[in-house]
Amino acid sequence: MNDERRTSGPGASCAEFETQIAAALAGEVSAAERRELDEHLARCPRCAREAADLAALWRGLERLPADQPSPFLAARFERMLRREIELDAQGSQRAGAAAGGRRFGAATLAAALAVGIGIGVLFRWFGAPSGEIEALRDEVGSLHQMVAVSLLAQASPSERLQGVAYGRQLAGQEPRVLEALFSALATDPNVNVRLAALEALAPATELPARRHRLVQAVAAQDSPLVQLTAIDLLLEGGGEAARRDLESLLADPDLDPTVASYLRDRLGRSA
Amino acid sequence: MERVRAGELAVLADLFERHSGRLHGFFLRLTGDRAAAEDLVQEVFVRMLKYRSTFRPGARFSPWMWTLARNASADLWRARPRELPELEEAPEPASLEAGPLAELERREELDRLAASLDRLPVERREILLLARFSGLAYERIGELLGISVGAVKVRVHRAMRELRTAYRAGESAA
């Protein structure tokens, strides 16, 4: 059938006016077309009935119950976005290092270069005494720690995400970085940063004191997404001890009902 | 979207918050499958990141998003052709003598309407859902589908009539 037929106008047929009915319901007719249509409907009972039917259906469509997406859709999206942001940040760091342009990349490189030259000089003049090399290694470690902690304190979420990416490599060994990541998890206003901090802290589930802090962080979160992700990470990495710690959360009357339901499912508990 | 294009990827979270519900409703009604609808919403946002450089500065976001949405659903149909509803010739319109439909408000009436929508061929359902729920003007829908505004009007009208036929068939079967 030809879709390009005339849809109204002087001398238009009923079929042509009928086509205008759905368009009028969508507000897709001009004032003149609307006037013509109204005049036709006033004198044509057949088309008026058609208009009443289509209007009822059109309004009915609006009233169809709209199921909300599950919380897992948002969680999947957050994970995807976080991964992309991290990849983007890594790409930027590489580009920045290549061009010597990015602030922290350049600072890190310059400092590492200075330390590297220092190591070379020491090797040449003193035969690489082990104590000096240890000290220099510590210095490099401190530099990474400083970069991670500094980035985590920046105003821009993308810089804080970079800080999490730096901190991820150091979270197991540098207390200041660990504290900065726990702080980001507890207080960062950006959910993506909190989720990234959570993943950076995942290895911490093996140690009881840190695992306990993570469980406490779950309870204190206002974002169900972060809570659901934390539950997954704790159950994946923390073993039976994490299950016991998480069970204590079920007694918390303030726990989000969706999170509580998810936790019960994961723990195999009935409501 | 311009900020996302410029590298502020975290801003996409705002766009997700603002548009994911509407996209989900569209895909759910299009596919009748909650899991597929969620996959498609996710796919649209993955494509936004992937194709962010194609967003023209100064352009409106909504038509661009719906273009991605439509391409994502078209790819789904291509990947799962057996799940396509049969594209039959449109049935003849129901008799106009049956009398006007009452306001559809009760739960069972709305369930019947949802089931009737599911029975429409996917092309009809798609254009009807775009017209009713996307918020796009017919001109934009025409650009999206590669057809004229007049053709959009005709197709939406046909889809509405087929919806009425399906609804009445369900009504008389009840």
Short mmCIF file of C-alpha atoms in Angstrom, two decimals, chain A residues 1-8 15 17-30 33 46-81 83-86 88-89 157-158 161 190 192, chain B residues 7 9-14 16-17 20-21 24-25 28-29 34-35 37-39 41-43 45-46 49 52 95-105 107 110-111 113-114 117 128-129 131-133 136-139 147-158 160-161 163-164 167-168:
data_model
loop_
_atom_site.label_atom_id
_atom_site.label_comp_id
_atom_site.label_asym_id
_atom_site.label_seq_id
_atom_site.Cartn_x
_atom_site.Cartn_y
_atom_site.Cartn_z
CA MET A 1 0.00 0.00 0.00
CA ASN A 2 1.26 3.49 -0.76
CA ASP A 3 2.22 5.39 2.40
CA GLU A 4 2.47 8.69 0.63
CA ARG A 5 -1.20 9.35 0.08
CA ARG A 6 -2.68 12.72 0.83
CA THR A 7 -3.66 12.96 4.49
CA SER A 8 -6.22 15.76 4.40
CA ALA A 15 -10.07 7.56 4.69
CA PHE A 17 -9.37 12.18 7.61
CA GLU A 18 -8.99 8.87 9.47
CA THR A 19 -5.25 9.01 8.89
CA GLN A 20 -5.22 12.43 10.53
CA ILE A 21 -6.91 11.14 13.68
CA ALA A 22 -3.85 9.32 15.06
CA ALA A 23 -1.64 12.24 13.99
CA ALA A 24 -3.94 14.64 15.84
CA LEU A 25 -3.73 12.51 18.99
CA ALA A 26 0.05 12.84 18.81
CA GLY A 27 -0.22 16.59 18.27
CA GLU A 28 1.19 16.20 14.78
CA VAL A 29 -1.32 18.26 12.82
CA SER A 30 -1.33 21.96 12.11
CA GLU A 33 -5.66 20.57 9.72
CA ARG A 46 -18.38 6.95 11.36
CA CYS A 47 -15.18 8.95 11.63
CA ALA A 48 -16.23 10.31 15.04
CA ARG A 49 -16.54 6.73 16.30
CA GLU A 50 -13.14 5.94 14.82
CA ALA A 51 -11.69 8.97 16.59
CA ALA A 52 -13.24 7.92 19.92
CA ASP A 53 -11.80 4.40 19.58
CA LEU A 54 -8.32 5.52 18.68
CA ALA A 55 -8.32 8.16 21.43
CA ALA A 56 -9.26 5.50 24.00
CA LEU A 57 -6.44 3.24 22.79
CA TRP A 58 -3.98 6.14 22.70
CA ARG A 59 -4.78 7.05 26.31
CA GLY A 60 -4.77 3.35 27.26
CA LEU A 61 -1.23 3.00 25.94
CA GLU A 62 -0.14 5.74 28.29
CA ARG A 63 -1.73 3.90 31.21
CA LEU A 64 -0.03 0.57 30.51
CA PRO A 65 1.82 -0.43 33.63
CA ALA A 66 5.49 0.42 33.09
CA ASP A 67 7.68 -2.16 34.79
CA GLN A 68 10.76 -0.58 36.24
CA PRO A 69 14.12 -2.05 35.27
CA SER A 70 15.68 -4.24 37.93
CA PRO A 71 18.46 -2.75 40.09
CA PHE A 72 20.87 -5.06 38.27
CA LEU A 73 20.52 -3.00 35.07
CA ALA A 74 21.89 0.05 36.86
CA ALA A 75 24.60 -2.08 38.48
CA ARG A 76 25.64 -3.45 35.07
CA PHE A 77 25.69 0.05 33.64
CA GLU A 78 27.79 1.37 36.51
CA ARG A 79 30.30 -1.45 36.06
CA MET A 80 30.53 -0.84 32.33
CA LEU A 81 30.99 2.89 32.80
CA ARG A 83 35.58 0.09 33.31
CA GLU A 84 35.41 2.55 30.41
CA ILE A 85 36.48 5.45 32.62
CA GLU A 86 39.42 3.45 33.92
CA ASP A 88 40.11 6.00 29.29
CA ALA A 89 42.19 7.23 32.22
CA PRO A 157 35.62 12.58 39.66
CA SER A 158 37.75 11.44 36.70
CA LEU A 161 39.07 7.57 39.52
CA ASN A 190 30.35 10.09 43.16
CA ASN A 192 31.48 5.55 40.29
CA GLY B 7 35.95 12.95 27.53
CA LEU B 9 32.58 9.91 30.56
CA ALA B 10 31.13 10.04 34.08
CA VAL B 11 28.43 12.42 32.78
CA LEU B 12 26.93 9.40 30.99
CA ALA B 13 25.61 8.34 34.41
CA ASP B 14 23.31 11.39 34.37
CA PHE B 16 21.42 6.92 32.11
CA GLU B 17 19.44 8.17 35.07
CA SER B 20 17.08 4.51 30.92
CA GLY B 21 13.52 4.23 32.26
CA HIS B 24 13.43 0.28 29.14
CA GLY B 25 9.69 0.86 28.76
CA LEU B 28 10.00 -3.99 27.14
CA ARG B 29 6.88 -3.22 25.11
CA ARG B 34 12.32 -8.10 30.47
CA ALA B 35 15.82 -9.58 30.10
CA ALA B 37 14.80 -5.07 27.33
CA GLU B 38 17.53 -4.64 29.94
CA ASP B 39 20.16 -6.00 27.53
CA VAL B 41 19.15 -0.53 27.34
CA GLN B 42 22.69 -1.53 28.31
CA GLU B 43 23.58 -1.89 24.63
CA PHE B 45 24.63 3.11 26.50
CA VAL B 46 27.56 0.99 25.36
CA LEU B 49 30.33 5.50 24.48
CA ARG B 52 30.36 9.29 21.04
CA SER B 95 -16.04 -3.51 12.04
CA LEU B 96 -16.70 0.04 12.99
CA GLU B 97 -20.16 -0.98 14.03
CA ALA B 98 -18.91 -2.49 17.26
CA GLY B 99 -19.27 0.83 19.02
CA PRO B 100 -16.61 3.07 20.54
CA LEU B 101 -14.21 1.61 23.04
CA ALA B 102 -14.75 2.67 26.60
CA GLU B 103 -11.91 4.28 28.50
CA LEU B 104 -9.33 1.61 29.19
CA GLU B 105 -8.64 1.91 32.87
CA ARG B 107 -6.38 -3.73 35.13
CA LEU B 110 -4.90 -2.70 30.26
CA ASP B 111 -3.56 -6.28 30.36
CA LEU B 113 -4.23 -3.89 25.58
CA ALA B 114 -0.67 -4.94 26.44
CA LEU B 117 0.29 -4.67 21.47
CA LEU B 128 3.54 2.99 17.43
CA LEU B 129 5.85 2.92 20.45
CA ALA B 131 5.11 7.78 18.27
CA ARG B 132 3.61 7.28 21.71
CA PHE B 133 6.62 7.07 24.01
CA LEU B 136 10.14 12.54 19.14
CA ALA B 137 8.26 14.60 16.58
CA TYR B 138 7.04 12.70 13.51
CA GLU B 139 9.64 14.53 11.46
CA ILE B 147 10.46 7.75 5.54
CA SER B 148 8.46 10.94 5.08
CA VAL B 149 6.28 12.57 7.75
CA GLY B 150 3.20 11.59 5.68
CA ALA B 151 4.33 7.96 5.70
CA VAL B 152 4.82 8.10 9.49
CA LYS B 153 1.24 9.36 9.88
CA VAL B 154 -0.16 6.59 7.69
CA ARG B 155 1.84 3.87 9.42
CA VAL B 156 0.95 5.03 12.92
CA HIS B 157 -2.68 5.10 11.92
CA ARG B 158 -2.51 1.59 10.51
CA MET B 160 -3.54 1.94 15.78
CA ARG B 161 -6.24 0.26 13.75
CA LEU B 163 -4.18 -2.58 17.73
CA ARG B 164 -7.91 -1.99 17.92
CA TYR B 167 -7.95 -5.61 21.29
CA ARG B 168 -11.46 -6.36 20.09
#
